[in-house]
Coordinates of C-alpha atoms and ligand atoms in Angstrom, one line a residue:
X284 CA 25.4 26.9 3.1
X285 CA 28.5 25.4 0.7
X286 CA 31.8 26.9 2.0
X287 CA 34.8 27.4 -0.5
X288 CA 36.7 28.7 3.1
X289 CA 39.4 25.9 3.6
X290 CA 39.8 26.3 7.0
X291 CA 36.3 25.7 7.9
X292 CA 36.1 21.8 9.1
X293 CA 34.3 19.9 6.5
X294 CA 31.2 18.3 8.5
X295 CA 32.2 15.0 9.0
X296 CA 33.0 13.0 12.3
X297 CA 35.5 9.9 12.0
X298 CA 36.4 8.4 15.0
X299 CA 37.5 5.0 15.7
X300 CA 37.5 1.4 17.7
X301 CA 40.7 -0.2 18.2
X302 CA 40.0 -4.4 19.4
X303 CA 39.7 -8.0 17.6
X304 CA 36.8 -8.1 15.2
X305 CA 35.1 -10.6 13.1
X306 CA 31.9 -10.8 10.8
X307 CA 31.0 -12.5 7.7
X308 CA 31.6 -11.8 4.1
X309 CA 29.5 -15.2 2.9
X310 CA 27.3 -17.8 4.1
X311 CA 29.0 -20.7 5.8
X312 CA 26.5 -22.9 5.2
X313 CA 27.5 -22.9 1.4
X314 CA 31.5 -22.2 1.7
X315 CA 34.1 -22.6 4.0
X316 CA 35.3 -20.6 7.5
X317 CA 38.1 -19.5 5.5
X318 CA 35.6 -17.9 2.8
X319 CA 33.1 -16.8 4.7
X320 CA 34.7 -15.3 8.1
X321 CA 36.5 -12.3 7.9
X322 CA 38.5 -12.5 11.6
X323 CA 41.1 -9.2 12.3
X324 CA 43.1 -9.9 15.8
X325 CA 44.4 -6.5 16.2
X326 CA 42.0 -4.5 13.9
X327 CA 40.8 -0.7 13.7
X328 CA 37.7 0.1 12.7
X329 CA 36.9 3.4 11.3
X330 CA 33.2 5.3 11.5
X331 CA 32.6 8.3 9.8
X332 CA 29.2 9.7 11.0
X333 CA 27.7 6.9 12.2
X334 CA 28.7 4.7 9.1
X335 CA 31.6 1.9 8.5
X336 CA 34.6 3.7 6.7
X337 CA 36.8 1.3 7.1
X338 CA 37.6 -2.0 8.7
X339 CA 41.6 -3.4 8.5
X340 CA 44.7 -4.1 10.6
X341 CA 45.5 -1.4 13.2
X342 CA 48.8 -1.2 11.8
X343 CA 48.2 -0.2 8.3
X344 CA 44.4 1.8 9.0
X345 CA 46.5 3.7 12.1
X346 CA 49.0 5.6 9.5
X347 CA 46.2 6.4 7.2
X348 CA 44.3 7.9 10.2
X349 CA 47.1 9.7 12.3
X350 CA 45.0 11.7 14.5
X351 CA 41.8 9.5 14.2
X352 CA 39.8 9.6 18.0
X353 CA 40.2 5.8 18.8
X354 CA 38.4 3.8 21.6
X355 CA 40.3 0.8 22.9
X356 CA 38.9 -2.0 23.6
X357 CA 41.9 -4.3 24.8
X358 CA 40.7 -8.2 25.3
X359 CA 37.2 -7.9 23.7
X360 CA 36.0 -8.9 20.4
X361 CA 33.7 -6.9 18.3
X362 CA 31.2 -8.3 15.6
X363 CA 27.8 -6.3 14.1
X364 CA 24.9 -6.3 16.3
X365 CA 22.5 -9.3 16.3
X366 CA 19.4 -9.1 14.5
X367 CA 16.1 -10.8 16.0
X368 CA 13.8 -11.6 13.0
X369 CA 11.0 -12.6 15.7
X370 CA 9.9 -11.1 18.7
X371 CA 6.7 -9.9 20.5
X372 CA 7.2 -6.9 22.3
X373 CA 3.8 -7.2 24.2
X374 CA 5.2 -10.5 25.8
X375 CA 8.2 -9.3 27.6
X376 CA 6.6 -9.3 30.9
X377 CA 5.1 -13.2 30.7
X378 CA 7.8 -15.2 29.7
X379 CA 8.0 -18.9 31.3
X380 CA 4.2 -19.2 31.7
X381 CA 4.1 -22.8 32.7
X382 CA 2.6 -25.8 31.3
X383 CA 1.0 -25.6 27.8
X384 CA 1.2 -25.6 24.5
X385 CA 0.9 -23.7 21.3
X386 CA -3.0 -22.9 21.6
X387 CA -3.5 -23.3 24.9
X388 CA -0.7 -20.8 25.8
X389 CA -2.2 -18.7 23.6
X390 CA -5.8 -18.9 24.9
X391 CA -4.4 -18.8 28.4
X392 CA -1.3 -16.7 29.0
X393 CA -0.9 -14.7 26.3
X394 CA -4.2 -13.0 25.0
X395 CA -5.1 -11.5 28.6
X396 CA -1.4 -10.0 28.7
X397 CA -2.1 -8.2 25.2
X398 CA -5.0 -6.4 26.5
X399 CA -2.7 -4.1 28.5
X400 CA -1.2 -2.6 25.5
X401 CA -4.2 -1.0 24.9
X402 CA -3.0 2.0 27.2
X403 CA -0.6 3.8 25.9
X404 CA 0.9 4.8 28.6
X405 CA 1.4 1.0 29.6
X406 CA 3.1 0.3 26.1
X407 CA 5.4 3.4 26.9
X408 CA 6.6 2.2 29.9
X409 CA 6.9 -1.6 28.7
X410 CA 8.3 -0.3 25.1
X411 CA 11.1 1.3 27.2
X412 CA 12.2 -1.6 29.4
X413 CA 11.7 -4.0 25.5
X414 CA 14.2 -1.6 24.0
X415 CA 17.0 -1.4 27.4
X416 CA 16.4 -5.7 27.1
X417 CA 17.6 -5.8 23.5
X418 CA 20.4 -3.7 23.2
X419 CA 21.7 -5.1 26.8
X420 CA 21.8 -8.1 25.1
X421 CA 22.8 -7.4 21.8
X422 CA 20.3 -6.8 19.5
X423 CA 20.2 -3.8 17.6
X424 CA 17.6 -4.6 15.2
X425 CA 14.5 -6.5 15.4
X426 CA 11.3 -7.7 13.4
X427 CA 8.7 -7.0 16.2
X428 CA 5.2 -8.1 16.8
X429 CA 3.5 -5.7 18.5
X430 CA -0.4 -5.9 20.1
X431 CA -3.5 -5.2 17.9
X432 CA -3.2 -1.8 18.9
X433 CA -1.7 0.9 16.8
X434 CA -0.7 2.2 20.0
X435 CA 1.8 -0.5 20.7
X436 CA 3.4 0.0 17.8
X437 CA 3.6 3.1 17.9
X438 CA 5.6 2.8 21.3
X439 CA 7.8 0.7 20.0
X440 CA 8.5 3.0 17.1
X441 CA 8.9 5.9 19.5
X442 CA 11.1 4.1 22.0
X443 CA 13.2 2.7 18.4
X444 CA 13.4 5.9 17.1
X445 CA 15.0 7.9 20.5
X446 CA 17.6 5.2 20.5
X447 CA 18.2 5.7 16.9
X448 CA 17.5 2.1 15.9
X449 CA 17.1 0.0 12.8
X450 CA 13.4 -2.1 13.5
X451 CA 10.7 -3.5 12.0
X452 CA 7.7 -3.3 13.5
X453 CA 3.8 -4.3 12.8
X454 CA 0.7 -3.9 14.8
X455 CA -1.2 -7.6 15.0
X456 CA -4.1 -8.2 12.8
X457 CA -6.2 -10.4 14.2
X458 CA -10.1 -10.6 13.5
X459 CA -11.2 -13.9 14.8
X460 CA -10.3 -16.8 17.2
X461 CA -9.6 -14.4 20.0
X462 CA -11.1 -12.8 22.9
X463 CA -13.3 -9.8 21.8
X464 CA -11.3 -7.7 23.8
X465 CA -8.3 -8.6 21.2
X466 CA -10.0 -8.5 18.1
X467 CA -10.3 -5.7 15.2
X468 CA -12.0 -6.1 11.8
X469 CA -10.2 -6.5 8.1
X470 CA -11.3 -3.1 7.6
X471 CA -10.2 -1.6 10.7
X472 CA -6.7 -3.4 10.5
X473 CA -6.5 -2.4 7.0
X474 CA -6.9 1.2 8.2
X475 CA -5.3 1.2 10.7
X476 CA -2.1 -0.4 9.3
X477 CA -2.0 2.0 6.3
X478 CA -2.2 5.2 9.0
X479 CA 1.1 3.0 10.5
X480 CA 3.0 2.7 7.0
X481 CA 2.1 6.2 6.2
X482 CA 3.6 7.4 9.6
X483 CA 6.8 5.0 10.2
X484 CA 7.6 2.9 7.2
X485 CA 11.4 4.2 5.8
X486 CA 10.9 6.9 9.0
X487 CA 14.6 7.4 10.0
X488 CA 15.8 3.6 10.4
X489 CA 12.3 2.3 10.9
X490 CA 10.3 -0.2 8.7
X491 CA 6.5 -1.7 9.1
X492 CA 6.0 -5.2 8.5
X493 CA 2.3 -6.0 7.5
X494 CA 1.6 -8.7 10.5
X495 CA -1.7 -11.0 10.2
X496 CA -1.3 -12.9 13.7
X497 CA -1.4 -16.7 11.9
X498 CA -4.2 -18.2 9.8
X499 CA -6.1 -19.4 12.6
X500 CA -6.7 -15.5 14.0
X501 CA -7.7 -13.9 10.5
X502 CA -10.5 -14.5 8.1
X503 CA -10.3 -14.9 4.6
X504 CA -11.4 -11.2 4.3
X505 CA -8.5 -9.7 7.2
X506 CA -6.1 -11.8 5.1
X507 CA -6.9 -10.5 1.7
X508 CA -6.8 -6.7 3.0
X509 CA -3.6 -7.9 4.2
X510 CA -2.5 -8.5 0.6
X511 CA -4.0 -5.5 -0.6
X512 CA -1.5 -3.5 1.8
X513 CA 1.2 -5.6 0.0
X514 CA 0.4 -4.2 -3.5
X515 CA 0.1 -0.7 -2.4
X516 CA 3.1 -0.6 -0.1
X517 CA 5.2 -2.9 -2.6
X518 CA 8.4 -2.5 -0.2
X519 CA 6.8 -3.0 3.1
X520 CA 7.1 -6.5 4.7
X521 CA 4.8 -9.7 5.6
X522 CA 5.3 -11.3 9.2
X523 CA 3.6 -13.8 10.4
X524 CA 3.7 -17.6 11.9
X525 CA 3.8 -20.9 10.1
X526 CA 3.3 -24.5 10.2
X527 CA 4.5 -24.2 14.4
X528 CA 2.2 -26.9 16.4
X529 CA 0.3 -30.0 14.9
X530 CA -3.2 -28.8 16.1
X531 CA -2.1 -25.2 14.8
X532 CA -2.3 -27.0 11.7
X533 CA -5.3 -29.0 11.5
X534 CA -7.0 -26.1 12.8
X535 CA -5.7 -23.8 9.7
X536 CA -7.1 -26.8 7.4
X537 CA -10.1 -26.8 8.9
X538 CA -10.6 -23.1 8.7
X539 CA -9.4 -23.0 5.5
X540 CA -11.0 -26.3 3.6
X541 CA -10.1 -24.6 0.3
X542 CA -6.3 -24.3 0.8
X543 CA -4.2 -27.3 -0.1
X544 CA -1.8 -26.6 2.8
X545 CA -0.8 -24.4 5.6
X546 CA 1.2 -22.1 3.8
X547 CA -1.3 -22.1 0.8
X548 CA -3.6 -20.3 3.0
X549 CA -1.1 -17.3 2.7
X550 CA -0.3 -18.0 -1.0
X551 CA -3.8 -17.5 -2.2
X552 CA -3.8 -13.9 -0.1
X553 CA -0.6 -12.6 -2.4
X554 CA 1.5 -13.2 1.1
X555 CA 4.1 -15.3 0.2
X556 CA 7.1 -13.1 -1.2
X557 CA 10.1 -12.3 -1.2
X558 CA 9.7 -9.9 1.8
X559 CA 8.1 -12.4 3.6
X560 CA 8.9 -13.6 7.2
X561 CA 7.6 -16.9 8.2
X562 CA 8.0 -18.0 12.0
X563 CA 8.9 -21.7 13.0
X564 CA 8.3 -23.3 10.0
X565 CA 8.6 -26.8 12.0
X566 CA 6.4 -29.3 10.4
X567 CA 6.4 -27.5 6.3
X568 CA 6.3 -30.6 3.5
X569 CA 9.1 -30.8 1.0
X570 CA 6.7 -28.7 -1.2
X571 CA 6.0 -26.0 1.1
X572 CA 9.7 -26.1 1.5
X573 CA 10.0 -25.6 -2.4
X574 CA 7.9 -22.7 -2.6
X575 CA 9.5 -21.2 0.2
X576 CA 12.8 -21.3 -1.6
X577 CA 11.4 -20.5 -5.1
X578 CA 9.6 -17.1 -3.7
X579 CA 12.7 -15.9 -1.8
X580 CA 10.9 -15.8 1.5
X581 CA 12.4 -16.4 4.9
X582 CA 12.3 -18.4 8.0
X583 CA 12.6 -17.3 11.4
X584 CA 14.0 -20.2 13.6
X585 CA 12.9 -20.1 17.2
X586 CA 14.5 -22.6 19.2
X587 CA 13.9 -21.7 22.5
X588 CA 10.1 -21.1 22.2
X589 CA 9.6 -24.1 19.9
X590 CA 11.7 -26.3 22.9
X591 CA 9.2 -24.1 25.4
X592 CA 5.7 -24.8 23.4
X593 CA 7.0 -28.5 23.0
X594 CA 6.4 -27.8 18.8
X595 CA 9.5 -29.9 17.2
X596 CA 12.5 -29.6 15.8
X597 CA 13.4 -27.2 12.8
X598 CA 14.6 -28.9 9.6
X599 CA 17.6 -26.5 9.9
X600 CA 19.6 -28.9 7.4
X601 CA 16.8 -28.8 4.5
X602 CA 15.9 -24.8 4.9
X603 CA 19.8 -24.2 4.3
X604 CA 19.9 -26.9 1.3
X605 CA 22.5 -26.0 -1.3
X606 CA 19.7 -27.3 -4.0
X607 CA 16.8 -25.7 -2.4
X608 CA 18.2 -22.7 -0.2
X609 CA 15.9 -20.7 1.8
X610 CA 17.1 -17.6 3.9
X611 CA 17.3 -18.3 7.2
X612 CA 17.4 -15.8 10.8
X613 CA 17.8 -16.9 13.6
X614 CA 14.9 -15.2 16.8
X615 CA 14.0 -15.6 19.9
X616 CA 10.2 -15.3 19.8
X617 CA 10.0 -14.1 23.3
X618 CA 7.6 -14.5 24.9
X619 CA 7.0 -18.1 24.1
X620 CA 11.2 -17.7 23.7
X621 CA 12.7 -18.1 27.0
X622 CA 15.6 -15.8 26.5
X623 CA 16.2 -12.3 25.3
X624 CA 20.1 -13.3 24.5
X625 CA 20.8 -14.2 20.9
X626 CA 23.6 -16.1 22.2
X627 CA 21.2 -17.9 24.3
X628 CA 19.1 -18.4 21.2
X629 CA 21.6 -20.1 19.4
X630 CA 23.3 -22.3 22.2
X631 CA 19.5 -24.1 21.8
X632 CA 19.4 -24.2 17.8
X633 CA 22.9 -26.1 18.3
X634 CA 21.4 -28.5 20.5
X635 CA 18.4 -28.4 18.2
X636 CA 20.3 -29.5 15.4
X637 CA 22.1 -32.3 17.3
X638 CA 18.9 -34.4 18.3
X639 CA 18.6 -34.2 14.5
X640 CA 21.9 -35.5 14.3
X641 CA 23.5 -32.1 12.9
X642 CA 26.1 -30.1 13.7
X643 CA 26.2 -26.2 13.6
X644 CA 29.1 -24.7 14.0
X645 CA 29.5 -21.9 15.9
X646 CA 30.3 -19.7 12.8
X647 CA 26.7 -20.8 11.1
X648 CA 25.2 -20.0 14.4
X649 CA 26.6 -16.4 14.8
X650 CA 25.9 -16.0 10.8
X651 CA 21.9 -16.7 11.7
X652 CA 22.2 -14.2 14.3
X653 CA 23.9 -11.5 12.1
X654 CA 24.4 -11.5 8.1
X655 CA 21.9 -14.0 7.4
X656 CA 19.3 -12.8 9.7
X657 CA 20.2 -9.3 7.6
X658 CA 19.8 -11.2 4.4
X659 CA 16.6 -12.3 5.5
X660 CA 15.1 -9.2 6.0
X661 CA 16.8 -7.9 2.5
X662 CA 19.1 -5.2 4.5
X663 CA 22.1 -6.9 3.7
X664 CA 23.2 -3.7 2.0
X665 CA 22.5 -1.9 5.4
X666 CA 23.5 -3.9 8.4
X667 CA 25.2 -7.4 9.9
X668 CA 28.5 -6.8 8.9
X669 CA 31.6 -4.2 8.3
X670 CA 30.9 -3.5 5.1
X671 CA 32.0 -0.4 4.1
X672 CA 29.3 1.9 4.3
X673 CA 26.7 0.2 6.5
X674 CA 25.0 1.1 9.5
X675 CA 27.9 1.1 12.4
X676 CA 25.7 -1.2 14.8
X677 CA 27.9 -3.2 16.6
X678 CA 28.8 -5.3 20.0
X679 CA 31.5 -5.4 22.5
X680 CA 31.5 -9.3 23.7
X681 CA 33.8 -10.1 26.6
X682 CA 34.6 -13.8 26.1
X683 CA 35.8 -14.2 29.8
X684 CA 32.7 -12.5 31.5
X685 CA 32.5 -15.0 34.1
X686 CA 34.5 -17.0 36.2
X687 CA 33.6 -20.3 34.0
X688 CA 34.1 -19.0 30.6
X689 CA 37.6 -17.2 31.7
X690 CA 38.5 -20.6 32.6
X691 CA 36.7 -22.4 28.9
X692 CA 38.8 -19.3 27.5
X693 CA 42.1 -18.9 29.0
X694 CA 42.8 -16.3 26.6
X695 CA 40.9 -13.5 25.7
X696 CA 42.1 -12.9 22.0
X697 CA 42.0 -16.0 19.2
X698 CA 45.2 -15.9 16.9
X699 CA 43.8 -18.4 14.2
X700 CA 40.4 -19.1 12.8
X701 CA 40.1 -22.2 14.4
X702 CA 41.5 -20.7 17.7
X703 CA 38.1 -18.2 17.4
X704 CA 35.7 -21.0 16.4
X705 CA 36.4 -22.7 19.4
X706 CA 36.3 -19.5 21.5
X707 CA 33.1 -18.9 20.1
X708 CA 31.5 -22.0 20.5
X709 CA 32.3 -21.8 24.3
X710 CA 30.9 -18.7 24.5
X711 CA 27.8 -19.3 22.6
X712 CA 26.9 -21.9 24.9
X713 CA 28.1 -20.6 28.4
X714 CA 27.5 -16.7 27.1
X715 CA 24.3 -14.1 27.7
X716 CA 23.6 -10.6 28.6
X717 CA 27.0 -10.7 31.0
X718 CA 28.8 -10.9 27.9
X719 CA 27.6 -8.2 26.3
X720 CA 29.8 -5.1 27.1
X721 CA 28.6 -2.8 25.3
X722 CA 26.1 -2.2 21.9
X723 CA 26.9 0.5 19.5
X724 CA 24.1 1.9 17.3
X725 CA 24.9 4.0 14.6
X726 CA 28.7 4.0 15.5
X727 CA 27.2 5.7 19.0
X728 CA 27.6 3.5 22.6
X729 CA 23.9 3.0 23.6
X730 CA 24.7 0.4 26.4
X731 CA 27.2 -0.2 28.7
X732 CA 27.6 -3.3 30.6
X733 CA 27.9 -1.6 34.4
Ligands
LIG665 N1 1.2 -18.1 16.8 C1 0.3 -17.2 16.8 N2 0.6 -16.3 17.8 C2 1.7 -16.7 18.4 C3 2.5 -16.2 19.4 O1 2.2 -15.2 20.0 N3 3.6 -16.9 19.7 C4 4.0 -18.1 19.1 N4 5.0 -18.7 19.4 N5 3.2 -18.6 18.1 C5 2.1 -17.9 17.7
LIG666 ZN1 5.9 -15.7 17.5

C-alpha cells in the first residue's frame, strides 16, 4: 500500500560497481572508435534494482551517491554481457565430433544426441550444466535452439528463468529428412509451438523464437504453419539456418524446385522479417544479400563451427556494407561451434576476416558480441550496453588471467582508447572462460570465477 510516512524507505535498492568500463554507444563499422566507444578508466556504475542508473566518472557519480554500497573491482574492466545469437543447447555434450561435414555431421553425430532430450529429466540436468557454461563464459543472453521436444525448451526456459536471464528460446521444427525418432508433423509443431509462446513468450525476461530446423528438415506445409505462428504472434521471432554448406544448398533447391533461391524458400513462407535470425549466411548472392538488408533481418556469424564443418568464409565486409547494411551478431553455434567463449568466437571471425583480406578490429569484434548482437535481436532498448535504464547484465574480465596475457598486458588498466584497443585485441585472441571473473545478471553476481 502507498505510504505518505517519510521515514519509511522508499522501495528501491541502488548499489554500485566501482572499476574501468567500456561499451558502445554506435556501430564501429559505420563511425569511428572515438564515436562509437564510450571507455571510463576510473568509472562508477550505479544500479537501481537491477537496472543501469547511471554510468560516469567515480569522481563526479561518488558525490552524487555519498552513501551508495559500492563493489570494487580494482584492475578489471567491465563491459555488458555477451549475447550469443546462435546456439544449440541439445549439443553441449558433442562438441568436436570428428571428421565431417555439414550433412553428414548432422546425419551422424548430431540427430542420435537429440533423441536424449526427449527425457525431461535428461534436458534438466543438461539445461543446468548449458546455463553454468554460458554465464561462466560470459553470456548472459542467448537465441537458443533447443530439441524437437517441447520438453527441452521448456528446460531451458526453466533453468533461464531461476537465473533470472534474458533468452530466446525455440523448440526445433523438423518434419522430414531426419530419423523418425526426431521428427514431428506441421501440425503437431504448430501446436506445440503455440502451447510454448502461450507459456514463455514475454514470461519474465524470456522470449520464443519460432525455429524451423533449415529448409532441408521442413516441408512446404511445417514451413507455412511456421508463418502462420508469425502472423498470430506478430512479436515473436524466426530462427533458423541459411545458405551454410554447398550440398545444404543444392539439396534446398532440389526440395524446393519452385523457389528461385535458398532464402526464397523462406520468403515465400512469410519468414523473412525483420525479427528474423538467419545462421551462417556463407554462400548468399548479392541479391539474397539485398533482401536481407531491405527486410531488416539479421545474420548470425559462426566462425568457429563454419571453420569446424569446413563451410567458408562469411562475407563479414558486404553484410556490414554502409550501402547495403544488414544487422550482424556474432554466435557460437555450439555444437558444430567449438567454443562456448565469445571471446573465443571472435578471436576466429578476426582470422576469418583476414584470409578475406579484412581487418576487424577488436572494437567491431566486441560490438558483434554485445550491441550489435542486441540490435540484432531488436533489444537494443533492453540490453548490450550502459544505457540508462537497461537490464544491468554485465562482465568482470580480468585482462591478465594468465601468465601469457599479464605479460601481452603489462598493465591492467588502458589510459587511452588506443591503449584499450590494443589491450583488447590481446585479450580477444589469447582470452576465454579464465578471463571471465564474474557475470552479473540483472545488476546480481550469478558467477564467480573460483
Ligand atoms: N543446419 C541444420 N541444423 C544444423 C545444426 O544443428 N548445426 C549447424 N551448424 N547447421 C545446421
Ligand atoms: Zn546452428
Amino acid at each position: 500500500m502507498y505510504s505518505t510516512d517519510s521515514t519509511v524507505a522508499p522501495d528501491v535498492t541502488l548499489k554500485a560497481i566501482r572499476s574501468a568500463f567500456f561499451d558502445f554507444v554506435d556501430d564501429p563499422f559505420y563511425v569511428s572508435a572515438a564515436q562509437s566507444v564510450r571507455y571510463i578508466s576510473d568509472g562508477l556504475l550505479v544500479l537501481e534494482n537491477g537496472y543501469v542508473k547511471e554510468l560516469g566518472d567515480y569522481t563526479t557519480l561518488a558525490a552524487r551517491y555519498p552513501d551508495i554500497p559500492t563493489t570494487a573491482y580494482p584492475n578489471r574492466l567491465i563491459m555488458p554481457g555477451f549475447v550469443d545469437i546462435h546456439i544449440h543447447f541439445p549439443q553441449t555434450e558433442m562438441i568436436g565430433a570428428y571428421g565431417e561435414q555439414l550433412l553428414d555431421w548432422l546425419n551422424n553425430y548430431t540427430f542420435p544426441i537429440e533423441a536424449k532430450f526427449k527425457d525431461k529429466d535428461y534436458a534438466d540436468q543438461l539445461a543446468k550444466i548449458f546455463i553454468d557454461e554460458l554465464l561462466k563464459n560470459g553470456t548472459t543472453t542467448a537465441m537458443v535452439l533447443a530439441a524437437v521436444f517441447p520438453e527441452s525448451a521448456t528446460a531451458v526456459f526453466e533453468e533461464a528463468q531461476r537465473r533470472k536471464m534474458r533468452m530466446i528460446v525455440g523448440k526445433v521444427m523438423m518434419d522430414r529428412n531426419a530419423p523418425d525418432f526426431l521428427v514431428d508433423t506441421a501440425q503437431q509443431s504448430y501446436d506445440e509451438t503455440k502451447v510454448l509462446i502461450q507459456t514463455w513468450h514475454k514470461c519474465d525476461r524470456l522470449l520464443y523464437a519460432v525455429t524451423p530446423r533449415f529448409a532441408i528438415t521442413s516441408t512446404p506445409d511445417q514451413l507455412q504453419a511456421a508463418g502462420k505462428l508469425l502472423e498470430e504472434f506478430p512479436d515473436v521471432y524466426l530462427h533458423t539456418h541459411l545458405s551454410e554448406n554447398q550440398k545444404e544448398i543444392e539439396l534446398t533447391a532440389e526440395l524446393f524446385p519452385g523457389s528461385t533461391d535458398y532464402l526464397n524458400v523462406y520468403e515465400q513462407f512469410g519468414l523473412l522479417t525483420e525479427r528474423s535470425i538467419f545462421a551462417h549466411c556463407i554462400h548468399l548472392s548479392e541479391s539474397e544479400f539485398e533482401r536481407l538488408s531491405e527486410a531488416r533481418a539479421a545474420i548470425a556469424f559462426c566462425p568457429t563451427s563454419n571453420l569446424f564443418l569446413g563451410s567458408g568464409l562469411f562475407k563479414i565486409e558486404t553484410a556490414k556494407s554502409a550501402q547495403q547494411p544488414i544487422n550482424v551478431g556474432l554466435a557460437t553455434d555450439v555444437g558444430g561451434g567449438t567454443s562456448f567463449s565469445m571471446l573465443k568466437t571472435a578471436s576466429e571471425a578476426y582470422k576469418v576476416a583476414q584470409l578475406r583480406r579484412q581487418q576487424l578490429s577488436p572494437f567491431k569484434l566486441l560490438f558483434l558480441a554485445t550491441l550489435g548482437a542486441a540490435r540484432s535481436l531488436m533489444l537494443d532498448d533492453k540490453i548490450g550496453s550502459f544505457e540508462t535504464g537497461k537490464e544491468a547484465d554485465f562482465i568482470v574480465l580480468d585482462i591478465q588471467a594468465t601468465p601469457v596475457m599479464a605479460l601481452r598486458n603489462p598493465t591492467a588498466t588502458a589510459q587511452s582508447l588506443e591503449e584499450l584497443a590494443e589491450k583488447l585485441f590481446a585479450t580477444i585472441i589469447l582470452g576465454d572462460d579464465r578471463t571471465i571473473e564474474a557475470t552479473y545478471v540483472l545488476g546480481d553476481l550469478a558467477y564467480k570465477k573460483r
